[in-house]
């Protein structure tokens, strides 16, 4: 099964997608995680993607992004895609790779998303995201490895956050119409508490029985 998650920054993709992936026995595939890991690993393409694009709040070019996803998807049976596609060209490329079974759009007010990003922190060792939906037991410390939690660089700068919202508004939002036409779009109220959001997702995908 292939499920796509769409939302503005802070909408809850990274919170809900891994949970759904575990439940349906699919892999969680986040392009944001891929880009951050490549950067951390000093991969030349990862450094270019950071310095010229995602580090400034711009989308990375399709010529970099699409092949990365294609390579990963070729190794997987099922996937929950978090952060891909983010524009029409990527959606068309995805349709050529696999059959998308369902698309979940988490809608959220910009004010709520901004507030959430202010609390978001990650453990780079475990790739775990913390915040209002997943609070660390000890402040600033990963529950799993006890490593230090850090804010994402692109969450720490108001101008970069604004840029990312603009990218969502002008490019990613067009995908709502794209998938609505295909008849597999499920729109969920992402402003609710995380449990409620998850229940709504399961119900929309008819996995709640
Ligand atoms: P968020 O959780 O705030 O929505 P992500 O972790 O999904 O952000 O992505 C971080 C950044 O990585 C994005 O702002 C963008 O620059 C880049 N990125 C992620 N996915 C894509 C994509 N599909 N196409 C282009 N750039 C992407
Ligand atoms: P995205 O991947 O769409 O950018 P995340 O899942 O990383 O969003 O969520 C952004 C931040 O908001 C995280 O710190 C997370 O803990 C928190 N969060 C996610 N969903 C909710 C929710 N329903 N209510 C409150 N906080 C949430
Ligand atoms: Zn950790």
PDB file of N, CA, C and O in Angstrom, residues 9-11 108-120 132 151 155 157-158 161-162 164-165:
ATOM      1  N   UNK A   9       4.413  22.917   6.834  1.00  0.00           N
ATOM      2  CA  UNK A   9       5.367  22.613   7.912  1.00  0.00           C
ATOM      3  C   UNK A   9       4.644  22.611   9.260  1.00  0.00           C
ATOM      4  O   UNK A   9       3.841  23.496   9.524  1.00  0.00           O
ATOM      5  N   UNK A  10       4.924  21.610  10.078  1.00  0.00           N
ATOM      6  CA  UNK A  10       4.307  21.541  11.401  1.00  0.00           C
ATOM      7  C   UNK A  10       2.914  20.949  11.419  1.00  0.00           C
ATOM      8  O   UNK A  10       2.263  20.879  12.456  1.00  0.00           O
ATOM      9  N   UNK A  11       2.452  20.453  10.265  1.00  0.00           N
ATOM     10  CA  UNK A  11       1.089  19.923  10.173  1.00  0.00           C
ATOM     11  C   UNK A  11       0.891  18.591  10.869  1.00  0.00           C
ATOM     12  O   UNK A  11      -0.238  18.198  11.160  1.00  0.00           O
ATOM     13  N   UNK A 108      -4.132  22.726   8.776  1.00  0.00           N
ATOM     14  CA  UNK A 108      -3.778  23.339  10.058  1.00  0.00           C
ATOM     15  C   UNK A 108      -3.675  24.849   9.858  1.00  0.00           C
ATOM     16  O   UNK A 108      -3.274  25.302   8.784  1.00  0.00           O
ATOM     17  N   UNK A 109      -4.030  25.614  10.885  1.00  0.00           N
ATOM     18  CA  UNK A 109      -3.876  27.063  10.761  1.00  0.00           C
ATOM     19  C   UNK A 109      -2.393  27.391  10.882  1.00  0.00           C
ATOM     20  O   UNK A 109      -1.631  26.684  11.567  1.00  0.00           O
ATOM     21  N   UNK A 110      -1.994  28.466  10.209  1.00  0.00           N
ATOM     22  CA  UNK A 110      -0.586  28.843  10.225  1.00  0.00           C
ATOM     23  C   UNK A 110      -0.135  29.162  11.655  1.00  0.00           C
ATOM     24  O   UNK A 110       0.984  28.835  12.053  1.00  0.00           O
ATOM     25  N   UNK A 111      -1.032  29.744  12.419  1.00  0.00           N
ATOM     26  CA  UNK A 111      -0.681  30.118  13.794  1.00  0.00           C
ATOM     27  C   UNK A 111      -0.357  28.881  14.640  1.00  0.00           C
ATOM     28  O   UNK A 111       0.635  28.856  15.378  1.00  0.00           O
ATOM     29  N   UNK A 112      -1.188  27.837  14.506  1.00  0.00           N
ATOM     30  CA  UNK A 112      -0.934  26.599  15.269  1.00  0.00           C
ATOM     31  C   UNK A 112       0.367  25.947  14.813  1.00  0.00           C
ATOM     32  O   UNK A 112       1.171  25.490  15.628  1.00  0.00           O
ATOM     33  N   UNK A 113       0.567  25.922  13.493  1.00  0.00           N
ATOM     34  CA  UNK A 113       1.791  25.308  12.964  1.00  0.00           C
ATOM     35  C   UNK A 113       3.024  26.045  13.484  1.00  0.00           C
ATOM     36  O   UNK A 113       3.997  25.414  13.914  1.00  0.00           O
ATOM     37  N   UNK A 114       2.968  27.363  13.474  1.00  0.00           N
ATOM     38  CA  UNK A 114       4.104  28.161  13.949  1.00  0.00           C
ATOM     39  C   UNK A 114       4.411  27.875  15.409  1.00  0.00           C
ATOM     40  O   UNK A 114       5.564  27.731  15.814  1.00  0.00           O
ATOM     41  N   UNK A 115       3.346  27.778  16.204  1.00  0.00           N
ATOM     42  CA  UNK A 115       3.525  27.499  17.629  1.00  0.00           C
ATOM     43  C   UNK A 115       4.197  26.128  17.805  1.00  0.00           C
ATOM     44  O   UNK A 115       5.148  25.987  18.569  1.00  0.00           O
ATOM     45  N   UNK A 116       3.739  25.138  17.036  1.00  0.00           N
ATOM     46  CA  UNK A 116       4.321  23.793  17.141  1.00  0.00           C
ATOM     47  C   UNK A 116       5.798  23.771  16.762  1.00  0.00           C
ATOM     48  O   UNK A 116       6.606  23.106  17.418  1.00  0.00           O
ATOM     49  N   UNK A 117       6.141  24.504  15.687  1.00  0.00           N
ATOM     50  CA  UNK A 117       7.542  24.487  15.242  1.00  0.00           C
ATOM     51  C   UNK A 117       8.459  25.076  16.307  1.00  0.00           C
ATOM     52  O   UNK A 117       9.616  24.682  16.429  1.00  0.00           O
ATOM     53  N   UNK A 118       7.913  25.996  17.105  1.00  0.00           N
ATOM     54  CA  UNK A 118       8.697  26.607  18.178  1.00  0.00           C
ATOM     55  C   UNK A 118       9.092  25.602  19.259  1.00  0.00           C
ATOM     56  O   UNK A 118      10.058  25.822  19.995  1.00  0.00           O
ATOM     57  N   UNK A 119       8.342  24.499  19.341  1.00  0.00           N
ATOM     58  CA  UNK A 119       8.630  23.463  20.354  1.00  0.00           C
ATOM     59  C   UNK A 119       9.285  22.227  19.760  1.00  0.00           C
ATOM     60  O   UNK A 119       9.612  21.286  20.470  1.00  0.00           O
ATOM     61  N   UNK A 120       9.419  22.186  18.416  1.00  0.00           N
ATOM     62  CA  UNK A 120       9.916  20.953  17.797  1.00  0.00           C
ATOM     63  C   UNK A 120      11.423  20.810  18.014  1.00  0.00           C
ATOM     64  O   UNK A 120      12.192  21.737  17.824  1.00  0.00           O
ATOM     65  N   UNK A 132       5.179  19.075  21.079  1.00  0.00           N
ATOM     66  CA  UNK A 132       3.931  19.047  21.842  1.00  0.00           C
ATOM     67  C   UNK A 132       3.231  17.694  21.748  1.00  0.00           C
ATOM     68  O   UNK A 132       2.525  17.283  22.659  1.00  0.00           O
ATOM     69  N   UNK A 151      16.973  21.854  18.085  1.00  0.00           N
ATOM     70  CA  UNK A 151      16.009  22.410  17.159  1.00  0.00           C
ATOM     71  C   UNK A 151      16.554  22.221  15.748  1.00  0.00           C
ATOM     72  O   UNK A 151      17.766  22.277  15.548  1.00  0.00           O
ATOM     73  N   UNK A 155      13.905  25.429  11.524  1.00  0.00           N
ATOM     74  CA  UNK A 155      12.808  25.842  12.421  1.00  0.00           C
ATOM     75  C   UNK A 155      13.217  27.024  13.301  1.00  0.00           C
ATOM     76  O   UNK A 155      12.397  27.589  14.020  1.00  0.00           O
ATOM     77  N   UNK A 157      14.605  29.919  12.440  1.00  0.00           N
ATOM     78  CA  UNK A 157      14.700  31.215  11.763  1.00  0.00           C
ATOM     79  C   UNK A 157      13.334  31.568  11.153  1.00  0.00           C
ATOM     80  O   UNK A 157      12.841  30.849  10.278  1.00  0.00           O
ATOM     81  N   UNK A 158      12.752  32.667  11.622  1.00  0.00           N
ATOM     82  CA  UNK A 158      11.392  33.043  11.192  1.00  0.00           C
ATOM     83  C   UNK A 158      11.308  33.255   9.682  1.00  0.00           C
ATOM     84  O   UNK A 158      10.302  32.908   9.052  1.00  0.00           O
ATOM     85  N   UNK A 161      11.112  29.869   7.962  1.00  0.00           N
ATOM     86  CA  UNK A 161       9.785  29.268   8.170  1.00  0.00           C
ATOM     87  C   UNK A 161       8.771  29.915   7.219  1.00  0.00           C
ATOM     88  O   UNK A 161       7.984  29.221   6.564  1.00  0.00           O
ATOM     89  N   UNK A 162       8.836  31.244   7.121  1.00  0.00           N
ATOM     90  CA  UNK A 162       7.917  31.967   6.229  1.00  0.00           C
ATOM     91  C   UNK A 162       8.088  31.473   4.787  1.00  0.00           C
ATOM     92  O   UNK A 162       7.124  31.233   4.073  1.00  0.00           O
ATOM     93  N   UNK A 164       9.113  28.555   3.800  1.00  0.00           N
ATOM     94  CA  UNK A 164       8.568  27.192   3.660  1.00  0.00           C
ATOM     95  C   UNK A 164       7.042  27.213   3.546  1.00  0.00           C
ATOM     96  O   UNK A 164       6.462  26.454   2.776  1.00  0.00           O
ATOM     97  N   UNK A 165       6.410  28.080   4.335  1.00  0.00           N
ATOM     98  CA  UNK A 165       4.948  28.207   4.211  1.00  0.00           C
ATOM     99  C   UNK A 165       4.583  28.681   2.807  1.00  0.00           C
ATOM    100  O   UNK A 165       3.609  28.209   2.221  1.00  0.00           O
TER     101      UNK A 165
END
